[in-house]
mmCIF file of C-alpha atoms in Angstrom:
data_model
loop_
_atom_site.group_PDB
_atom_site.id
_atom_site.type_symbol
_atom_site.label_atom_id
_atom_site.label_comp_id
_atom_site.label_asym_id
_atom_site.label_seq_id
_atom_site.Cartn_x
_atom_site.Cartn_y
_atom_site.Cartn_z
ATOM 1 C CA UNK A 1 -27.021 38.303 42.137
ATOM 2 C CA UNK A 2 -23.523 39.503 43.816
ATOM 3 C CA UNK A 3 -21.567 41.597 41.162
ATOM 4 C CA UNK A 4 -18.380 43.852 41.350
ATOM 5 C CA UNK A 5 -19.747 46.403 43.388
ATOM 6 C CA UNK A 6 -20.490 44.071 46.435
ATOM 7 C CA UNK A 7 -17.333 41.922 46.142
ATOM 8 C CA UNK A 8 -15.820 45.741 46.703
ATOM 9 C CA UNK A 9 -17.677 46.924 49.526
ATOM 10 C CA UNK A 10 -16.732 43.864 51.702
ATOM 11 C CA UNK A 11 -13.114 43.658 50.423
ATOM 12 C CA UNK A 12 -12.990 47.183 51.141
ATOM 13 C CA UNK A 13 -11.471 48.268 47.846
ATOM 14 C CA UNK A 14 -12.018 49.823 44.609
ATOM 15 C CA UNK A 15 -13.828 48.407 41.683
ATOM 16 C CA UNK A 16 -9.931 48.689 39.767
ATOM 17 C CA UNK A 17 -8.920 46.747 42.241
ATOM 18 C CA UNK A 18 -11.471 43.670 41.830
ATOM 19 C CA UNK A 19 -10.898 43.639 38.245
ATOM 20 C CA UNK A 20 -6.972 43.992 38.570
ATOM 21 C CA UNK A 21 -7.228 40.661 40.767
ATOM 22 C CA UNK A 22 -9.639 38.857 38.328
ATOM 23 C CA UNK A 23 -7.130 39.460 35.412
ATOM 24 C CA UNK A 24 -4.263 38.406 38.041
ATOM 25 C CA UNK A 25 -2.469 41.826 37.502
ATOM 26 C CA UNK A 26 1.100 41.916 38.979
ATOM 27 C CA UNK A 27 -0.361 45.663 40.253
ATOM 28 C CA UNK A 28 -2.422 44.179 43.247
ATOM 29 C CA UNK A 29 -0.532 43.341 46.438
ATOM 30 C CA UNK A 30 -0.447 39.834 47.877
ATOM 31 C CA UNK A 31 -2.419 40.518 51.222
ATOM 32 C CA UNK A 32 -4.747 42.441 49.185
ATOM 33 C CA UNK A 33 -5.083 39.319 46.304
ATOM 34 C CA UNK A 34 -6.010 37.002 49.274
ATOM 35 C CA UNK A 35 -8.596 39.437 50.378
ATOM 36 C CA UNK A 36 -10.213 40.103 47.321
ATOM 37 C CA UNK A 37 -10.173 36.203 46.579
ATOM 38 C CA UNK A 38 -11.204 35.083 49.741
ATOM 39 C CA UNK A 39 -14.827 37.497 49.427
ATOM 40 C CA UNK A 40 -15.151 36.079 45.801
ATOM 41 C CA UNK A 41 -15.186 32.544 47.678
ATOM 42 C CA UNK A 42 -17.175 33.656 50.260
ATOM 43 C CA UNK A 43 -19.612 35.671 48.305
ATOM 44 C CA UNK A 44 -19.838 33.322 45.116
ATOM 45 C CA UNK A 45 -19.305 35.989 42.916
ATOM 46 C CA UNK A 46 -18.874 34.809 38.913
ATOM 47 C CA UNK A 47 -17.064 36.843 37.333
ATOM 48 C CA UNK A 48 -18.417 37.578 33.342
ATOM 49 C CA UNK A 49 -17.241 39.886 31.370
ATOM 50 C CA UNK A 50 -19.374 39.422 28.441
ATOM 51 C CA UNK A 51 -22.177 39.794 30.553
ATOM 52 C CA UNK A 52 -22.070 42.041 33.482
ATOM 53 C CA UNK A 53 -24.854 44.529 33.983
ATOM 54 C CA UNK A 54 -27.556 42.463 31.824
ATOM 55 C CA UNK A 55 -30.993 40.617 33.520
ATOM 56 C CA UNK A 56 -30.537 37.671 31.555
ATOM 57 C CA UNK A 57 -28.693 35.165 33.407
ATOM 58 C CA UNK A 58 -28.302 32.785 30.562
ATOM 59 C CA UNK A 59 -25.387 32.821 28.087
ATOM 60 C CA UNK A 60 -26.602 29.154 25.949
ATOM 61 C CA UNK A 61 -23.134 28.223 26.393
ATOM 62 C CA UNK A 62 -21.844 24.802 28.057
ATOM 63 C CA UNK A 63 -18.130 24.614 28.737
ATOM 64 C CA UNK A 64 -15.643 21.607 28.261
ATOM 65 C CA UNK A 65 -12.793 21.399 30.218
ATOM 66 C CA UNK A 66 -9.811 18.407 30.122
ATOM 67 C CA UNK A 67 -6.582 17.604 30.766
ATOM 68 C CA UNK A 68 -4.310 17.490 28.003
ATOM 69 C CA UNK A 69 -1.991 14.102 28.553
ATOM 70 C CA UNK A 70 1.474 12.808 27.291
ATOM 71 C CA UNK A 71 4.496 14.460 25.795
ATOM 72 C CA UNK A 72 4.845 13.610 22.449
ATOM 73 C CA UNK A 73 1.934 12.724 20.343
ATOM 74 C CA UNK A 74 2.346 9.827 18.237
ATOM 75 C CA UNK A 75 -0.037 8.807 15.380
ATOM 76 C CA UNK A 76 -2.837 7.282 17.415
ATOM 77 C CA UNK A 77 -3.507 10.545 19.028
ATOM 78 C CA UNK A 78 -3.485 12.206 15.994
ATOM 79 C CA UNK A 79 -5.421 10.156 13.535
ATOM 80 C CA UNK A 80 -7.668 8.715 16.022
ATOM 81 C CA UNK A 81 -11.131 9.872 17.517
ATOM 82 C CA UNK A 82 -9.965 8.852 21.314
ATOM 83 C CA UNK A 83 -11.284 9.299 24.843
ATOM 84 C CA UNK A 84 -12.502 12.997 25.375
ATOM 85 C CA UNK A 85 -12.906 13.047 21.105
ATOM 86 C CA UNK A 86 -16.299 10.962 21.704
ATOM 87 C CA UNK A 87 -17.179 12.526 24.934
ATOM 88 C CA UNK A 88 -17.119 15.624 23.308
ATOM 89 C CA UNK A 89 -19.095 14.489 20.117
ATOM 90 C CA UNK A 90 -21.998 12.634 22.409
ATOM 91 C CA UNK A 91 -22.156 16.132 24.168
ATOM 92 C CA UNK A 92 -22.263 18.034 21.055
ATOM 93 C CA UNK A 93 -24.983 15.654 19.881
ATOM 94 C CA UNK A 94 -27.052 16.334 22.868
ATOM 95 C CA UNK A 95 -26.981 19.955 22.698
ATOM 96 C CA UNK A 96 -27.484 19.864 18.623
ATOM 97 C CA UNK A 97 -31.120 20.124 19.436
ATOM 98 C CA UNK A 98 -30.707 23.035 22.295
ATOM 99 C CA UNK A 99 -29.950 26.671 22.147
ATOM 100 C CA UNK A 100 -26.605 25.521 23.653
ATOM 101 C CA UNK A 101 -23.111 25.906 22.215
ATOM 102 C CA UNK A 102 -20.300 24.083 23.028
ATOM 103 C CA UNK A 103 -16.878 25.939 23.842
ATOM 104 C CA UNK A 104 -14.172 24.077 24.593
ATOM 105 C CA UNK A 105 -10.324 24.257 26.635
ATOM 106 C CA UNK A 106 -7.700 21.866 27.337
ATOM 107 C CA UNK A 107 -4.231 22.089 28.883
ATOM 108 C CA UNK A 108 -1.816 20.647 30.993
ATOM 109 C CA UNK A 109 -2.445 20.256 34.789
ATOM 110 C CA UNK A 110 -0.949 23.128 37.009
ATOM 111 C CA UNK A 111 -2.241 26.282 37.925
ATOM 112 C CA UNK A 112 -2.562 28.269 34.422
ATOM 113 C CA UNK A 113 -4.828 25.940 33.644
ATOM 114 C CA UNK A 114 -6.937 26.132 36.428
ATOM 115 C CA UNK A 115 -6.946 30.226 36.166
ATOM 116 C CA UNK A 116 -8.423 29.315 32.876
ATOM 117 C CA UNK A 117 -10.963 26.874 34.085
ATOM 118 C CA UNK A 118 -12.093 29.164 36.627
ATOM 119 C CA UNK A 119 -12.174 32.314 34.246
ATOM 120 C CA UNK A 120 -14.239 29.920 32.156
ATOM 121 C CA UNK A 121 -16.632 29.073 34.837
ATOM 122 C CA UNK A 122 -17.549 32.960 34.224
ATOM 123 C CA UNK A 123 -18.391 32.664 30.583
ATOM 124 C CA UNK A 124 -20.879 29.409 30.831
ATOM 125 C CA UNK A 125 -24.161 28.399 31.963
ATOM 126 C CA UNK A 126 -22.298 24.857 33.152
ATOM 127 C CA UNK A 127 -19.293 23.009 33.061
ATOM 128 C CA UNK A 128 -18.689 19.601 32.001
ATOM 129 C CA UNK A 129 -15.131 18.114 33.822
ATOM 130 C CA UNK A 130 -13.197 15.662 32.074
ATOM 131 C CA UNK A 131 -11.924 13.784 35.248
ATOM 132 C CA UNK A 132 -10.705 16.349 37.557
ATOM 133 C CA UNK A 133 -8.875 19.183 36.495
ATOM 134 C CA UNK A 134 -9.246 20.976 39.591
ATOM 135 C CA UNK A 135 -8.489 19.638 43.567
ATOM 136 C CA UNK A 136 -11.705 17.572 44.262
ATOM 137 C CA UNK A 137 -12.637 20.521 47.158
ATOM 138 C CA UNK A 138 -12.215 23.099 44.966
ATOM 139 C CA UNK A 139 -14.622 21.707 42.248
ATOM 140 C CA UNK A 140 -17.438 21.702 45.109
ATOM 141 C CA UNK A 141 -16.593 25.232 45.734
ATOM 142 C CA UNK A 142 -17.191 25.572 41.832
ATOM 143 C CA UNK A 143 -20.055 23.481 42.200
ATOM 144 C CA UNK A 144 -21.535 26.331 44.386
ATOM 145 C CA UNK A 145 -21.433 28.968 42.088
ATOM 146 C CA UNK A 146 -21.930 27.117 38.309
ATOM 147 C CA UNK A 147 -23.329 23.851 37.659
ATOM 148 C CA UNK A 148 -20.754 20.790 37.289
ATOM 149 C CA UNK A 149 -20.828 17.422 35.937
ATOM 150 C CA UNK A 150 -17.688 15.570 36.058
ATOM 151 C CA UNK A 151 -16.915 12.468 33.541
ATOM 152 C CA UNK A 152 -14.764 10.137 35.105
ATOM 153 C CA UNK A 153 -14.542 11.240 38.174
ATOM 154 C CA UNK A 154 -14.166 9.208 41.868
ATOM 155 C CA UNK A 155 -16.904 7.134 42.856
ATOM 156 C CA UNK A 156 -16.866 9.135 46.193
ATOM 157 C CA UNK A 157 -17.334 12.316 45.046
ATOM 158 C CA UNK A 158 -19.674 13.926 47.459
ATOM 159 C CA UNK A 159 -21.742 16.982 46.613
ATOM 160 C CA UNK A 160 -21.138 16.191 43.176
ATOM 161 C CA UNK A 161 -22.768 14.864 39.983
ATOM 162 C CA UNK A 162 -20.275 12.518 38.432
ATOM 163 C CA UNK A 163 -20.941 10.283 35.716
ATOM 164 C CA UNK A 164 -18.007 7.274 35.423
ATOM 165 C CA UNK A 165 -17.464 3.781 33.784
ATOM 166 C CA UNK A 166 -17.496 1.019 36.176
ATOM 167 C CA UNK A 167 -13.562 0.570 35.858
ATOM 168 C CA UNK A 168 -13.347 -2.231 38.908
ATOM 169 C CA UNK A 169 -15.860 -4.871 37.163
ATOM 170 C CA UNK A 170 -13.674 -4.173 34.068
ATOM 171 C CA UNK A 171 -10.413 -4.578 35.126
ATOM 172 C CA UNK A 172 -11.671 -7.594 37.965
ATOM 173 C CA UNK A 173 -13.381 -9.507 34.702
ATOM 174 C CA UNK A 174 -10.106 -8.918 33.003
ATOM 175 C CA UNK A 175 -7.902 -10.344 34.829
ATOM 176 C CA UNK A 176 -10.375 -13.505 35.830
ATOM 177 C CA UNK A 177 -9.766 -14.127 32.241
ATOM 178 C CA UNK A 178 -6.198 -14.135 31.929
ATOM 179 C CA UNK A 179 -5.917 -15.775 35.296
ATOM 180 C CA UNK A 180 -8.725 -18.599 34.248
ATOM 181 C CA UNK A 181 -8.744 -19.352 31.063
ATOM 182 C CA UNK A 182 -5.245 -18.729 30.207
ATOM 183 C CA UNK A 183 -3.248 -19.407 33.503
ATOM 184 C CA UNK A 184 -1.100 -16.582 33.226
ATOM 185 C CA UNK A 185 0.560 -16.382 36.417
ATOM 186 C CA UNK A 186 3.034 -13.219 36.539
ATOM 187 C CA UNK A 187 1.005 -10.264 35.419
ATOM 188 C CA UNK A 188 1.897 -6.477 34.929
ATOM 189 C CA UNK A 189 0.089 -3.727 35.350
ATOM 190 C CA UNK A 190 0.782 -0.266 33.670
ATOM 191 C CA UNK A 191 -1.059 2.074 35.280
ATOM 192 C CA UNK A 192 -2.035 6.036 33.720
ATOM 193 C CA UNK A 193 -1.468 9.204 35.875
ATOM 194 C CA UNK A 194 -1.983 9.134 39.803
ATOM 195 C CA UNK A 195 -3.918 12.698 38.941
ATOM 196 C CA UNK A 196 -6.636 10.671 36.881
ATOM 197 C CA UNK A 197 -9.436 8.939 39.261
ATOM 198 C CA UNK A 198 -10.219 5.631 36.413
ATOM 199 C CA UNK A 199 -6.140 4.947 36.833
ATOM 200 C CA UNK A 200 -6.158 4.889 40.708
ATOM 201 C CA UNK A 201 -9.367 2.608 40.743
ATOM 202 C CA UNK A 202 -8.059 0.182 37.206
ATOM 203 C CA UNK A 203 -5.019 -0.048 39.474
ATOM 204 C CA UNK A 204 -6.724 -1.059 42.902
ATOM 205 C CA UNK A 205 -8.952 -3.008 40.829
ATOM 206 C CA UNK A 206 -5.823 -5.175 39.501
ATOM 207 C CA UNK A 207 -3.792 -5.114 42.448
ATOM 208 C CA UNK A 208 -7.036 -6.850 44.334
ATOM 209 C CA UNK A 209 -8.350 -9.354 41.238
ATOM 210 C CA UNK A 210 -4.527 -10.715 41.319
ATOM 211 C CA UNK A 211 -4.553 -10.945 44.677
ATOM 212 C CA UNK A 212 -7.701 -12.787 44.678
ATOM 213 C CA UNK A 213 -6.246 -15.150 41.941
ATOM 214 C CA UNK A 214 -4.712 -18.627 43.359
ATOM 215 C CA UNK A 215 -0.839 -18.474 42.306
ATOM 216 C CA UNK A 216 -1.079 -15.363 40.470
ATOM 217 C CA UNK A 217 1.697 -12.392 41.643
ATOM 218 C CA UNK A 218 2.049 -9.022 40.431
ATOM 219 C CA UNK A 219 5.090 -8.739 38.212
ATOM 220 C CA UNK A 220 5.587 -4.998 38.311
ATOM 221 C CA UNK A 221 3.386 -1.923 38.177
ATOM 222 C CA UNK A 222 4.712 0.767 35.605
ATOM 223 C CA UNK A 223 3.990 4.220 35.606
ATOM 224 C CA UNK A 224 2.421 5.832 32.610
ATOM 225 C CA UNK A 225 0.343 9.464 31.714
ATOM 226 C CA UNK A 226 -2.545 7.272 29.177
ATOM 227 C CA UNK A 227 -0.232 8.548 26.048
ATOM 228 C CA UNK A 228 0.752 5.963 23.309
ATOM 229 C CA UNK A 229 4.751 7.187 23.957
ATOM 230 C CA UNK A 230 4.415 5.884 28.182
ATOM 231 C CA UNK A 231 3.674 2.305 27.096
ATOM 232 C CA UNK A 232 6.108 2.226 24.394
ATOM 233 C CA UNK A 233 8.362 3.770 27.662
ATOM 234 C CA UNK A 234 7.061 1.342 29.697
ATOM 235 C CA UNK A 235 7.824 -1.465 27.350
ATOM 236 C CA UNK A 236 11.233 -0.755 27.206
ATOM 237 C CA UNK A 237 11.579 -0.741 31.016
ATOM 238 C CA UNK A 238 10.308 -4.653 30.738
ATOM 239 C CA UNK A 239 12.803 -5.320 27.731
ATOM 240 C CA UNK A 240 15.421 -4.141 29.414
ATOM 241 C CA UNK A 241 14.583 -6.873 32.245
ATOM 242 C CA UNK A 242 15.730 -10.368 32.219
ATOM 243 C CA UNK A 243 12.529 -12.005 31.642
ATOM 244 C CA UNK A 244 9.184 -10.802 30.542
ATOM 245 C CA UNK A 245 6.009 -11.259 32.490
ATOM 246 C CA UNK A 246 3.277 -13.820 30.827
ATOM 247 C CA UNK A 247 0.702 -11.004 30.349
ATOM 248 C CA UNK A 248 1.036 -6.668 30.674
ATOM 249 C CA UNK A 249 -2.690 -5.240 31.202
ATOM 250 C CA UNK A 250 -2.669 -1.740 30.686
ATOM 251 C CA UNK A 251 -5.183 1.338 32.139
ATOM 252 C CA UNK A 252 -6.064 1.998 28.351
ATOM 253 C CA UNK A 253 -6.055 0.983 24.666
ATOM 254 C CA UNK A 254 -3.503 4.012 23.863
ATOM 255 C CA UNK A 255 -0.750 2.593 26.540
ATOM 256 C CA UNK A 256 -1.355 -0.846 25.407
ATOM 257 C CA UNK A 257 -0.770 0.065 21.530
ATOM 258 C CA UNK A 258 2.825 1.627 22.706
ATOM 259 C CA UNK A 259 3.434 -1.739 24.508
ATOM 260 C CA UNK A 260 2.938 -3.395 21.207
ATOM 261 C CA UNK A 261 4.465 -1.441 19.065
ATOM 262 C CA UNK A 262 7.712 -1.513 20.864
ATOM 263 C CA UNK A 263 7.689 -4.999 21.458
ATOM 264 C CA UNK A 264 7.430 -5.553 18.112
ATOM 265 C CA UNK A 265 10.133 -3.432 17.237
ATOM 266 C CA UNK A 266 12.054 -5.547 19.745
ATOM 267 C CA UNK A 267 10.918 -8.932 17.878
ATOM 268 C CA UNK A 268 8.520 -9.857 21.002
ATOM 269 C CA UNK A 269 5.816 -11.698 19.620
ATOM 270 C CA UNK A 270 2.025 -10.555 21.123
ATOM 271 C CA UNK A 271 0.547 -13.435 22.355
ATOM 272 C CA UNK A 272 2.639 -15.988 21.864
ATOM 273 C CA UNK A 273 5.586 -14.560 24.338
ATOM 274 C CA UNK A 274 3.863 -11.869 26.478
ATOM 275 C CA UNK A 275 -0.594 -11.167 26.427
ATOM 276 C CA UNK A 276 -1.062 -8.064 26.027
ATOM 277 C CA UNK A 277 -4.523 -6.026 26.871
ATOM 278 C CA UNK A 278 -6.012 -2.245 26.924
ATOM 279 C CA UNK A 279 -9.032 -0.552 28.687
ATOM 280 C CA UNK A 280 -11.757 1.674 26.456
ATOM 281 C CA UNK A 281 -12.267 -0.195 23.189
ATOM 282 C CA UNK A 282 -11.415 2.854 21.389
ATOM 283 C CA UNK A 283 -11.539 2.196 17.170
ATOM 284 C CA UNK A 284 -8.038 1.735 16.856
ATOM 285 C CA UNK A 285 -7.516 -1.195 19.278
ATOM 286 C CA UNK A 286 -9.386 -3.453 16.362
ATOM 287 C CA UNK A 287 -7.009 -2.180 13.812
ATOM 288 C CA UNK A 288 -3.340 -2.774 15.412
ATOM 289 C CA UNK A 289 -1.774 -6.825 14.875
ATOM 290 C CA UNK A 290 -2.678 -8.527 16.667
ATOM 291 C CA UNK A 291 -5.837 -6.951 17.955
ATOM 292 C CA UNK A 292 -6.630 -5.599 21.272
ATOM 293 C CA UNK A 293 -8.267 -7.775 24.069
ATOM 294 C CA UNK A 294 -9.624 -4.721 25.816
ATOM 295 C CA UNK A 295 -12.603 -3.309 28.549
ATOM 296 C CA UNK A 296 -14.916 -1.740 26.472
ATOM 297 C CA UNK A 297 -16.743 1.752 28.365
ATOM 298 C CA UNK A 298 -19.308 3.494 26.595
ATOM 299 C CA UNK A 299 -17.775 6.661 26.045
ATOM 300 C CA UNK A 300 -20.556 8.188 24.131
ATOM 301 C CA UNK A 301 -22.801 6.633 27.052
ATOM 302 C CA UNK A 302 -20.610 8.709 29.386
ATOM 303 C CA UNK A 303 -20.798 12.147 26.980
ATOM 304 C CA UNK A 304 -24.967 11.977 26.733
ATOM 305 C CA UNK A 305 -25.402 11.280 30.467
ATOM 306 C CA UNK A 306 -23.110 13.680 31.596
ATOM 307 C CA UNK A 307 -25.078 16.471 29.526
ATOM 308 C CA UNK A 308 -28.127 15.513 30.068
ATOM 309 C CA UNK A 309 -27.645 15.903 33.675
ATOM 310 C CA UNK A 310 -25.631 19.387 33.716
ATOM 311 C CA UNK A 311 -28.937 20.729 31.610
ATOM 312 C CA UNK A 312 -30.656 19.281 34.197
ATOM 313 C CA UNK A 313 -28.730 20.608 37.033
ATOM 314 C CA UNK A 314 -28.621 24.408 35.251
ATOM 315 C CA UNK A 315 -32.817 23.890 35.222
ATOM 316 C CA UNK A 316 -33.058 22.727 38.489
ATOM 317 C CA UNK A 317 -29.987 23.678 41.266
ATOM 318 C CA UNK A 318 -31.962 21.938 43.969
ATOM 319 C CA UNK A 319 -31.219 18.307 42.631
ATOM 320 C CA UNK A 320 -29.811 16.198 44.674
ATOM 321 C CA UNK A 321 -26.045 14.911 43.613
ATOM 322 C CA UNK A 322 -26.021 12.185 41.639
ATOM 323 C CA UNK A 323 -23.853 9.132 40.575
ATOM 324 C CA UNK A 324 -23.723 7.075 37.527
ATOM 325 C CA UNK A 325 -21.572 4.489 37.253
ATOM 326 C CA UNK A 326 -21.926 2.708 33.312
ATOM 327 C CA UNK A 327 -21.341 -1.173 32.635
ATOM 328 C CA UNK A 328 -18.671 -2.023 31.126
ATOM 329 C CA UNK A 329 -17.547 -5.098 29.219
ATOM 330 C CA UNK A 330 -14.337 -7.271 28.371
ATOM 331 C CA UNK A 331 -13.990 -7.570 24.829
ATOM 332 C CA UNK A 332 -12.178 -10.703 23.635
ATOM 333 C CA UNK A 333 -9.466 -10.080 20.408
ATOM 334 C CA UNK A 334 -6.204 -12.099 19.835
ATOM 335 C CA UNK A 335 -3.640 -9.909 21.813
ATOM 336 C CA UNK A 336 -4.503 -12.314 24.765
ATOM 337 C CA UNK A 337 -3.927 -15.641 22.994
ATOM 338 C CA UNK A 338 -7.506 -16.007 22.689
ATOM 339 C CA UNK A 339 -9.039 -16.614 18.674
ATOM 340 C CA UNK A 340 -12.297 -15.028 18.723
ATOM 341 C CA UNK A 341 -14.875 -14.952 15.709
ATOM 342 C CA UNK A 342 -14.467 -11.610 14.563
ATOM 343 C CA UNK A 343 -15.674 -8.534 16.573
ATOM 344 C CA UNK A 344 -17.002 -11.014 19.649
ATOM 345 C CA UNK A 345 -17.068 -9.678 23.104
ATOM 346 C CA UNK A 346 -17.686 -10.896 26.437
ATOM 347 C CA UNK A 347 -20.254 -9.287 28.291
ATOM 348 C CA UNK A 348 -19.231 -8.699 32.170
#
């Protein structure tokens, strides 16, 4: 096990120094910093304070790690258990019956936050990765030293496990429907952030199925960060136009519920002058008027697998990577022009 002492020897400094550069004192010089750093890479040295000089390896702690998105929360983030709320209580559920704890972070995407991931990655037995809060290479250098399981990640992450909802079925079954059954021909698309791997495939997903669609075109593609307050944004981008598309399908259910809301506000009536639809199925989405045509992912699906493969990984680190990629289905409300029986859904 490489501690302190050899990260010192090879850096050719002190102790102080190693320990100045893990706390990211102002004291150390530059040069020096990228020294130091560069042997912790090389040497895949974990730094743990709560732990240093004991033999056992294990702390019975899993960390959590996501990406805090939006500005602004409105009331649906608030009140509402949402995305990462049911991840997290799948992956508390699966550990309930462990020695494991759960200890959790979240922040904004930059490089604080990814101090604090990696000072993290010192205090766990394994990390679970709500999409990717670090550059995809550096989560494989992570990967190295701690085990990793990231939720929601790219399909293509090599040399890592990565358990992820099957977003292209979704979106392609989606928009078969509104193209199909309902002939909607000019379709938007707002998308979440470029940072987040399920909004660069739901995009490339809809760009194709529209594509693919005889006579369909895409109308626009907005920008938005998965918050409630970028669709209501985005909404007021398309009022502000001088006609409306047919139908706006949005990267998730908390996007789509801003759409509504500020259509609304702006006496646009959901169907019957723009279709409106949302990805995740989260709880809310049945609740708004009219309700939510939406993909539905299994988000506690996504929580329990994800867990149950970073225990397996922290058993075993000889496993070879592994990807799951989780059905998903279209779920059929009235905010499409459709008049389902209550609570049907269309499996995909």
């Amino acid at each position: 096990m490489t501690t302190v002492y050899d990260v010192a020897r090879v850096a050719g400094v002190s102790t102080a120094t190693v320990s100045r550069v893990m706390r990211e004192s102002s004291l150390v010089q530059p040069e020096t910093r990228q020294r130091v750093q560069a042997v912790i890479e090389a040497l895949g040295f974990v730094p743990d304070a709560t732990a240093q000089g004991l033999s056992r390896r294990r702390k019975d702690i899993i960390g959590f790690v996501g990406l805090e998105r939006g500005t602004a929360e409105i009331d649906i983030e608030r009140e509402s258990l949402l995305f990462v709320d049911q991840i997290v209580h799948a992956a508390e559920a699966v550990l309930r019956d462990t020695e494991y704890s759960l200890l959790l972070t979240f922040g904004s995407a930059g490089q604080a936050f990814e101090r604090r991931v990696r000072a993290l990655s010192g205090k766990v037995d394994g990390l679970l990765v709500a999409e990717e809060v670090l550059a995809l290479a550096d989560l494989r250098r992570l990967a190295g030293r701690i085990p990793i399981t990231v939720i929601a990640g790219r399909r293509e992450s090599a040399g890592l496990d990565v358990v992820l909802a099957d977003n292209t079925a979704g979106i392609t079954a989606l928009v078969s429907h509104l193209a199909g059954l309902h002939r909607y021909r000019r379709l938007c698309f707002v998308t979440g952030p470029q940072d987040a791997p399920d909004a660069r495939e739901r995009q490339a997903a809809f760009e194709n199925a529209v594509l693919a669609s005889p006579g369909c075109v895409i109308d626009q593609v907005l920008h938005g960060d998965f918050s409630e307050a970028s669709g209501a944004e985005a909404a007021r981008v398309l009022l502000a136009r001088r006609s409306l598309p047919q139908a706006v399908v949005c990267a998730n259910d908390q996007m789509a519920i801003g759409v509504l809301r500020e259509f609304q506000r702006a006496r646009v009536a959901i169907p019957a002058d723009v279709a409106l639809t949302g990805f995740d199925d989260v709880y809310p989405s049945r609740l708004v008027d009219p309700p939510l045509t939406t993909v539905s992912q299994p988000l506690r699906d996504l929580g329990v697998r994800a867990t149950r493969r970073l225990l397996a990984r922290i058993e075993n680190r000889a496993l070879p990577p592994e990807t799951d990629v989780l059905p998903t289905r279209v779920v059929i409300r009235a905010s499409c022009g459709c008049s389902p029986p209550a609570g049907a859904g269309t499996d995909r």
